[in-house]
Coordinates of C-alpha atoms and ligand atoms in Angstrom, one line a residue:
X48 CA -2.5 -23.0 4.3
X49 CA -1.4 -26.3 5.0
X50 CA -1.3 -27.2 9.1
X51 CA 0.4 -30.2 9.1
X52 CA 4.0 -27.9 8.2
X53 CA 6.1 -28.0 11.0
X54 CA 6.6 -24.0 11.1
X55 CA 5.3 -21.3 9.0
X56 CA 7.2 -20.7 5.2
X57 CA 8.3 -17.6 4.7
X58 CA 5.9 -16.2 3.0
X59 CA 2.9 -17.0 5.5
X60 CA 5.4 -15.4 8.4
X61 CA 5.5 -12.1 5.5
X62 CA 1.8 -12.4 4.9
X63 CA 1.2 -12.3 8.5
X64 CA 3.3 -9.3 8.5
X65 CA 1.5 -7.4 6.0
X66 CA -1.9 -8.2 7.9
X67 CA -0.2 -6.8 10.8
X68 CA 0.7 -3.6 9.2
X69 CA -2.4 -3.3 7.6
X70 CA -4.5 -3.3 10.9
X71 CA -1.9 -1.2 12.2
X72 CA -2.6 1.6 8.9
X73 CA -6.4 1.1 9.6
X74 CA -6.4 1.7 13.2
X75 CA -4.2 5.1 12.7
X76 CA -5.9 6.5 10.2
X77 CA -9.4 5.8 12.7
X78 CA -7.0 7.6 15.2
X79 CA -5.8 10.8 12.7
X80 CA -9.1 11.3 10.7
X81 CA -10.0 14.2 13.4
X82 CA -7.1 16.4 12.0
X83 CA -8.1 16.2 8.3
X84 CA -10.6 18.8 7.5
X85 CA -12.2 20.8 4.1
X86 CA -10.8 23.9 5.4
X87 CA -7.7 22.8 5.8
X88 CA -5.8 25.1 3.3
X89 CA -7.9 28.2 3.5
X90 CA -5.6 30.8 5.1
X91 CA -2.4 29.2 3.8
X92 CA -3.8 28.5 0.0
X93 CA -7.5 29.7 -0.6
X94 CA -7.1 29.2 -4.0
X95 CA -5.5 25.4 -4.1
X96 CA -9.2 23.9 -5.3
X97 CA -9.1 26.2 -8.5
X98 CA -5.5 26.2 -8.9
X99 CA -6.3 22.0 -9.1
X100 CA -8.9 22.4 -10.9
X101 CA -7.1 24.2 -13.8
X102 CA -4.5 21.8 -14.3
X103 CA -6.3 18.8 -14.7
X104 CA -9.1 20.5 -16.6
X105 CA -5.7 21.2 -19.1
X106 CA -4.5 17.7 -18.5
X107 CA -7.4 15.6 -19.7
X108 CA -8.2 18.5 -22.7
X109 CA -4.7 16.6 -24.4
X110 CA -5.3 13.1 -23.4
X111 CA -8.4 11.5 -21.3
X112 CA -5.9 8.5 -19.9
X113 CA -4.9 10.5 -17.2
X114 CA -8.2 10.7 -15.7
X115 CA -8.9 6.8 -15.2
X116 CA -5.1 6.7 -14.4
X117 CA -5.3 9.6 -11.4
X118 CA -8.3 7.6 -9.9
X119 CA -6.3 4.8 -10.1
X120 CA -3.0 6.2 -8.5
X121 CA -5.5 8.1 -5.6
X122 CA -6.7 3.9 -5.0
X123 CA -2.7 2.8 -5.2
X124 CA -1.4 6.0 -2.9
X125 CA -4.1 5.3 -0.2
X126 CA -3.3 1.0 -0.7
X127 CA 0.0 1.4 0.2
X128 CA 1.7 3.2 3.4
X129 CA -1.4 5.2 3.0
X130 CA -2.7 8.4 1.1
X131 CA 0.8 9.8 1.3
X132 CA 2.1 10.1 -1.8
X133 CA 4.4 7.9 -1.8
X134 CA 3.3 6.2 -5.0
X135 CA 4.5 9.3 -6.7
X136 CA 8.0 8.6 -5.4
X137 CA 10.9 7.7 -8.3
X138 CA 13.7 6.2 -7.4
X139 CA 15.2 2.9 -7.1
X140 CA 13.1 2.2 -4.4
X141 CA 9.8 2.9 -6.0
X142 CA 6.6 1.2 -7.3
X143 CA 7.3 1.6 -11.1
X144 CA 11.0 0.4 -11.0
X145 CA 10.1 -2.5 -8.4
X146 CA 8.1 -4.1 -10.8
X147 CA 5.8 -4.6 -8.6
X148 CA 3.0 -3.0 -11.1
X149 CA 4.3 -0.9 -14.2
X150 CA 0.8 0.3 -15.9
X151 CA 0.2 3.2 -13.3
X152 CA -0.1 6.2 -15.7
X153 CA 2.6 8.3 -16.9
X154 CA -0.1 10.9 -18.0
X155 CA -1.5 10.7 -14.3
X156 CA 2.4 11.3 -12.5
X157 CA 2.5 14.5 -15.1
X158 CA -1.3 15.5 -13.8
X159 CA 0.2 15.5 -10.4
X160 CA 3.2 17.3 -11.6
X161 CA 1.6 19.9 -13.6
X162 CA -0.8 20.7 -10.6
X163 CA 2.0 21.2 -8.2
X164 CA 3.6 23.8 -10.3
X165 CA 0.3 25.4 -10.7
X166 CA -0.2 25.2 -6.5
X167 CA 3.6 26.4 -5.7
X168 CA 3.5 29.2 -8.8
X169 CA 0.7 30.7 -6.2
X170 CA 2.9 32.7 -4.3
X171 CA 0.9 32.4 -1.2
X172 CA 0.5 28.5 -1.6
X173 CA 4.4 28.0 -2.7
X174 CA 5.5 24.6 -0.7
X175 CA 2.6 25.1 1.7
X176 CA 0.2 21.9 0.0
X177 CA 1.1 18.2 0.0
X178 CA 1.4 16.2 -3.2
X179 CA -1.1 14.1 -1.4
X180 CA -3.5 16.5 -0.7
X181 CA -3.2 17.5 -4.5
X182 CA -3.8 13.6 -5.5
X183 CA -7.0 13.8 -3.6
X184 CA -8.0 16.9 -5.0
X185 CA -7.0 15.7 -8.9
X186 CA -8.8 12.4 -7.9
X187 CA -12.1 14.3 -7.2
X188 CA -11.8 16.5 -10.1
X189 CA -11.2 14.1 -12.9
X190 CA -14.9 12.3 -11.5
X191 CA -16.5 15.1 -11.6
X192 CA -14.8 16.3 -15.2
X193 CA -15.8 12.6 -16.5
X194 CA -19.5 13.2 -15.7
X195 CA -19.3 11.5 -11.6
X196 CA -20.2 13.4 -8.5
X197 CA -18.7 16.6 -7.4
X198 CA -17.7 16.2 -3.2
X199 CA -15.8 18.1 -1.1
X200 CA -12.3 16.7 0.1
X201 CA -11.1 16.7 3.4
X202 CA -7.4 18.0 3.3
X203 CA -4.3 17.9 5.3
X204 CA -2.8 14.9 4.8
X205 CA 1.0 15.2 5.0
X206 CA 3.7 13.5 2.1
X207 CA 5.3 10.6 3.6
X208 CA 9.3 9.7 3.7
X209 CA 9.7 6.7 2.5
X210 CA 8.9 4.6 -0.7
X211 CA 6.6 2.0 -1.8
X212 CA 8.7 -1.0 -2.7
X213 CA 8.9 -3.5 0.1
X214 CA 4.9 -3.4 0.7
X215 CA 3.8 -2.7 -2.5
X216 CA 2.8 -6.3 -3.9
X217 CA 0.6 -7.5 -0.2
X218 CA -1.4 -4.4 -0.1
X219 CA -3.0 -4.1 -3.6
X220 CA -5.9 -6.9 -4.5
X221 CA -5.3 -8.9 -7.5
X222 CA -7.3 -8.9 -10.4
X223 CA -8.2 -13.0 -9.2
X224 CA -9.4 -12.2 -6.0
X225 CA -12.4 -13.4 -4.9
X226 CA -15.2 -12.0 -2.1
X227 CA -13.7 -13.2 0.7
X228 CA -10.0 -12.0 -0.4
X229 CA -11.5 -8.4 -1.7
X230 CA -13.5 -7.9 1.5
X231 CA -10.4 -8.8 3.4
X232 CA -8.3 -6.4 1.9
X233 CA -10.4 -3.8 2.1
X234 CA -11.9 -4.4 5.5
X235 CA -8.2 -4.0 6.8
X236 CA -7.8 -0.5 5.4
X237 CA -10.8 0.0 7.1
X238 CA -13.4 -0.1 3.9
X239 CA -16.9 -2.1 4.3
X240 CA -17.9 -4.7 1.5
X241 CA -20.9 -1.8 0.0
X242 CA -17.5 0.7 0.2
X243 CA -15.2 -1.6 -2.0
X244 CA -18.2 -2.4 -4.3
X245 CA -18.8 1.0 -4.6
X246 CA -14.9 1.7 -5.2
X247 CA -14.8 -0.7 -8.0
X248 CA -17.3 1.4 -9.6
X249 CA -13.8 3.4 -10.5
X250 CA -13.7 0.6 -12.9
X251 CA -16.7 2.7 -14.9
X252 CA -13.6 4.4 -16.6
X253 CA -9.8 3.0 -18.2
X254 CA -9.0 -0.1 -19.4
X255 CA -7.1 -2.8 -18.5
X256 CA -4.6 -5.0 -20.5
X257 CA -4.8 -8.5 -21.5
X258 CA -2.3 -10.2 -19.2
X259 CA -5.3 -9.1 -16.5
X260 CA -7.6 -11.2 -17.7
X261 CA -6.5 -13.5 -20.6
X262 CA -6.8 -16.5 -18.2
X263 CA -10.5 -16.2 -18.2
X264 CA -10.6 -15.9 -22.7
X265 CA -8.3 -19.7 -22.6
X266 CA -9.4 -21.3 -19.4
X267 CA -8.7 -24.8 -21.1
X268 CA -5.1 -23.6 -22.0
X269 CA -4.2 -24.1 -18.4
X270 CA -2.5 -20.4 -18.6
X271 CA -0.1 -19.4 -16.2
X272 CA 1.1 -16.3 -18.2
X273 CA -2.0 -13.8 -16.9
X274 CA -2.7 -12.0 -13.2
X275 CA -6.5 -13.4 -13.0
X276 CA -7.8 -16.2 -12.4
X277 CA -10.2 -18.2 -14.4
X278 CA -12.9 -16.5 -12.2
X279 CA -17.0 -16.5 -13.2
X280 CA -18.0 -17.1 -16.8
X281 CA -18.0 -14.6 -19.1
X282 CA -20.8 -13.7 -22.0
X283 CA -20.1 -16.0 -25.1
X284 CA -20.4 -13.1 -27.4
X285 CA -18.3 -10.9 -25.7
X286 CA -15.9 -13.6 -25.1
X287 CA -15.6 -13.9 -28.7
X288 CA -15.3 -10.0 -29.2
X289 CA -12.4 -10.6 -26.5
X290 CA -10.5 -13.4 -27.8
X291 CA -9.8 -10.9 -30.8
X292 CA -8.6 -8.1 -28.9
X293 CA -6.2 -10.6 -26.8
X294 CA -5.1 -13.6 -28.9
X295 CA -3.2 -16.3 -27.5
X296 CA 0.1 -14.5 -28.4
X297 CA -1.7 -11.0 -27.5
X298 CA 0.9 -7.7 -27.7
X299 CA 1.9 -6.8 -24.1
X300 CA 0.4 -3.3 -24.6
X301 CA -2.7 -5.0 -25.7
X302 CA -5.9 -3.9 -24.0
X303 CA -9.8 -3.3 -23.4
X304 CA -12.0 -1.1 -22.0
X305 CA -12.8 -1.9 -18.1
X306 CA -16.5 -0.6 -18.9
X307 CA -17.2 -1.7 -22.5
X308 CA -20.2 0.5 -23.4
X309 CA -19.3 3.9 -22.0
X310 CA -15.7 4.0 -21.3
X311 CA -15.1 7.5 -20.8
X312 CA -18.4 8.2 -18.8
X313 CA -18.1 8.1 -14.9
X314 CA -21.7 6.6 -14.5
X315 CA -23.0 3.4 -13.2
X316 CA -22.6 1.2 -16.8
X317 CA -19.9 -0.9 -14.7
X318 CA -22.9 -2.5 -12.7
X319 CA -24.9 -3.1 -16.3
X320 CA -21.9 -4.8 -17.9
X321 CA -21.6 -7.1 -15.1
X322 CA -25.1 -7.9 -15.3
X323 CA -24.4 -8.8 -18.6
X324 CA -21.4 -11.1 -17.5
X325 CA -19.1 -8.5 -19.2
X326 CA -16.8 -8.1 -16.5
X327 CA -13.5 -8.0 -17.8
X328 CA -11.1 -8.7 -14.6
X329 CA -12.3 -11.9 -12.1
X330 CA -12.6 -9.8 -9.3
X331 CA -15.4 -7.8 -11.2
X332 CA -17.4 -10.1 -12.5
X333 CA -17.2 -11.9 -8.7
X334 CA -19.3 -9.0 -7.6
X335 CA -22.0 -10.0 -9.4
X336 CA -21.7 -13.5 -9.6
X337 CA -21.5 -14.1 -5.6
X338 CA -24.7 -13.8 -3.7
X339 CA -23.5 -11.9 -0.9
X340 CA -22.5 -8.8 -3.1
X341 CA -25.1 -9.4 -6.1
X342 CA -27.5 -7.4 -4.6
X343 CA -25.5 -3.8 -4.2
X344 CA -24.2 -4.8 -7.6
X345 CA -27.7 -4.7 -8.9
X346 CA -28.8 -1.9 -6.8
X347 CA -26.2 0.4 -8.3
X348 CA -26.9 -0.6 -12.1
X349 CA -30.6 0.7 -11.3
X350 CA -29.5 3.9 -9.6
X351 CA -26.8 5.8 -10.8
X352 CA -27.6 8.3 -7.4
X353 CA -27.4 5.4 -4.8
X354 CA -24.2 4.5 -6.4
X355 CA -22.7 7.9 -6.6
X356 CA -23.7 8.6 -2.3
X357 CA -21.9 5.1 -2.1
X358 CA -18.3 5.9 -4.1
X359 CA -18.0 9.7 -2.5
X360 CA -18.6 8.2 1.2
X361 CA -16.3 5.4 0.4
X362 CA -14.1 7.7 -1.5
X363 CA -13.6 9.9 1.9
X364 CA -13.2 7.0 3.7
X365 CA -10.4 6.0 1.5
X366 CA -8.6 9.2 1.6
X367 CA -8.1 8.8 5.6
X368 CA -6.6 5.3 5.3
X369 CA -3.3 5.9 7.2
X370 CA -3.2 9.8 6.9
X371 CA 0.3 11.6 8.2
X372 CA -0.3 14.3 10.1
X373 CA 3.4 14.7 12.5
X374 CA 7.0 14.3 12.0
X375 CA 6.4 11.0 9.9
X376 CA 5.5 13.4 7.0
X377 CA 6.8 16.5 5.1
X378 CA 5.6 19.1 2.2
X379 CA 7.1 17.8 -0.3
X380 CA 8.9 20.4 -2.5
X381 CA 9.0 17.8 -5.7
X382 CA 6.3 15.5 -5.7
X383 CA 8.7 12.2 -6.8
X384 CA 11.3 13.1 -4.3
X385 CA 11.7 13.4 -0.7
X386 CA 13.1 16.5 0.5
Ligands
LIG231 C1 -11.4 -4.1 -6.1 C2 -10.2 -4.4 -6.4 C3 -9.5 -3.9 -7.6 C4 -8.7 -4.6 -8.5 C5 -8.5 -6.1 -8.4 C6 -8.3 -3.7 -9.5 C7 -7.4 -4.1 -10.5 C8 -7.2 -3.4 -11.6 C9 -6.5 -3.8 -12.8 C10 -5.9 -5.2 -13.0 C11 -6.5 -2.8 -13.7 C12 -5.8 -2.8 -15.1 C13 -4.4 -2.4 -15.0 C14 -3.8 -2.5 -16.4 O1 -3.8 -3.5 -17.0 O2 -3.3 -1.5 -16.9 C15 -7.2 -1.7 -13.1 C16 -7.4 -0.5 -13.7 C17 -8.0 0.6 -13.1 N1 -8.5 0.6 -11.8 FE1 -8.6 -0.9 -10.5 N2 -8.7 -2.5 -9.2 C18 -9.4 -2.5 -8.1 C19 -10.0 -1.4 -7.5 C20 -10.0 -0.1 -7.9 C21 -10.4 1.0 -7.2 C22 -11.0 1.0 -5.8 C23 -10.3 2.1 -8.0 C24 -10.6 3.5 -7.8 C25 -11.6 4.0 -7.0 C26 -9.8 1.6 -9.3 C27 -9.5 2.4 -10.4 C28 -9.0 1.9 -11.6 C29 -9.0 2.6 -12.8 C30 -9.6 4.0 -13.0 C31 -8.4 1.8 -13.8 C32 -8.1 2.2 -15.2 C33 -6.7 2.8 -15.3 C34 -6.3 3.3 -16.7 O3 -7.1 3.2 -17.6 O4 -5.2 3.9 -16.7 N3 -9.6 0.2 -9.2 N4 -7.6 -2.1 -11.8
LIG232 C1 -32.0 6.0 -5.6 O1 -31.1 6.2 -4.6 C2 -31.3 7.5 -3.9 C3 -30.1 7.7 -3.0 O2 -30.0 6.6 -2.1 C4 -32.6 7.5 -3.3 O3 -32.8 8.7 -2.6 C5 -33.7 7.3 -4.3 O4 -35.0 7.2 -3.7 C6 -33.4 6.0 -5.1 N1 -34.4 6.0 -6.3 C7 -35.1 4.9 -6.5 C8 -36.0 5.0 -7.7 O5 -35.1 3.9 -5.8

């Protein structure tokens, strides 16, 4: 920010904006966490948990990607207009065609798909449970199926009306961000520092592709082409080991594992690897390698329980950022449309 500019560019007026809205979808979901509640569903759909349950248990039998990539669409949905499904919304107004950021997870969407036909084949539940609600509850079961907590959810969050597109970029952090730009990010969707640390303990599981974090492999190329920054140093050896998987002229659908020892194990082997300055994205490894957050980073790589009570209450806190609960939100009768 430069002060001597005679009036604010463009986009400092749009990033004001985007603060702006984001205190606006931290205060209301404060103001509407009342109305969400565990019970929610249990006259109208007893059975939605199970019904859940049974399609993403099917899901991630025929491929595990969709279980780092419905974590990862729960983060996106609540980022953006809030947990209200409107990151499942396809049309020329959505987050995939936008371009905005094309690696959320096909196999996820069809998780989400296949568990709405599972909820509305229930006679009793047909068009009574929000896609949202169903996010949050294939969010919490693809944890728990990885090998991470079981928690209860609280339900009753309504689908919202209108797509992702125009807000999309501001409200998700970069893989570049420091502290200071993580925390405020997070802080404004109303998520403490030991919340978002905890959060990016979702990074225990997926991968991520090179254009992420190539700048921090060819610092000396002066490399404009990838997402991250340069960010904290990396371990020589596994630098190496990365160089390999992401050569200078790496494949676009190139990529590594976020947590390089036990990929598809929801435990706390994220915190080890950035101990070992394996963090693959800058905004990982800045965890660690700023004092202010070192200290939950290493608390969590000695206790795997201290982490997992940190992710489940940051996890609930995340699911009531900007929660619908009036005439701004519907039951959606096809989770990628509006009705
Ligand atoms: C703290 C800030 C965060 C940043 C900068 C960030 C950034 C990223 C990036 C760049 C990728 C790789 C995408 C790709 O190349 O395909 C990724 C993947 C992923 N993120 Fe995050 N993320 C953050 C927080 C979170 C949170 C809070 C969660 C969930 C609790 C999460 C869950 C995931 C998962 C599970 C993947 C793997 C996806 C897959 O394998 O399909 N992330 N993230
Ligand atoms: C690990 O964390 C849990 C939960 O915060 C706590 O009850 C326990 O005492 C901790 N264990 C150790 C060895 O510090």
């Amino acid at each position: 920010m430069r002060s001597w500019r005679p009036s604010p560019s463009p986009l400092r007026q749009s990033m004001v904006a985007v603060v702006v809205v984001m205190a606006a979808t931290a205060w209301c979901a404060a103001a509407q966490a009342a109305q969400l509640s565990q019970s929610y569903y249990a006259s109208t759909c007893p059975n939605v948990e199970t019904l859940v349950r049974g399609a993403v248990t099917q899901k991630l039998q025929e491929t595990f990607n969709a279980a780092p990539g419905t974590l990862r669409l729960f983060f996106h949905d609540c980022f953006v207009r809030g947990c209200d499904a409107s990151v499942l919304l396809s049309g020329p107004d959505d987050e995939h065609s936008a371009g905005a950021d094309t690696t959320l997870s096909p196999d996820a969407l069809d998780l989400i798909t296949r568990a709405k036909a599972a909820v509305d084949g229930d006679a009793q539940c047909a068009n009574k449970v929000s896609c949202a609600d169903i996010l949050a509850l294939a969010a919490r079961d693809v944890v728990s199926q990885t090998g991470g907590p079981y928690y209860q959810v609280e339900l009753g969050r309504l689908d919202g009306k209108v797509g992702t597109r125009a807000v999309v970029k501001h409200s998700l952090p970069g893989a570049g961000f420091d502290l200071d730009q993580l925390n405020t990010l997070f802080a404004a969707n109303g998520l403490t520092q030991t919340d978002m640390i905890a959060l990016s303990g979702g990074h225990t599981i997926g991968v991520t592709h090179c254009d992420k974090f190539v700048r921090r492999l060819y610092p000396f190329k002066g490399s404009r082409g990838g997402a991250g920054g340069a960010g904290p140093p990396m371990n020589l050896y596994f630098l190496r080991q990365m160089r390999q998987t992401c050569p200078l002229n790496y494949s676009p659908s190139a990529f590594a594992m976020l947590d390089a020892v036990t990929p598809r194990k929801f435990d706390n082997g994220y915190y080890q690897t950035l101990q070992q300055m394996k963090g693959l994205l800058a905004s990982d490894q800045v965890l660690f390698a700023d004092r202010r957050s070192r200290a939950t980073v290493n608390y969590f790589a000695a206790n795997q329980t201290a982490f997992f009570d940190a992710f489940v209450a940051a996890m609930a806190k995340l699911g009531r950022v900007g929660v619908k609960t009036g005439s701004d939100g519907e039951i959606r009768r096809v989770c990628t449309k509006v009705n």
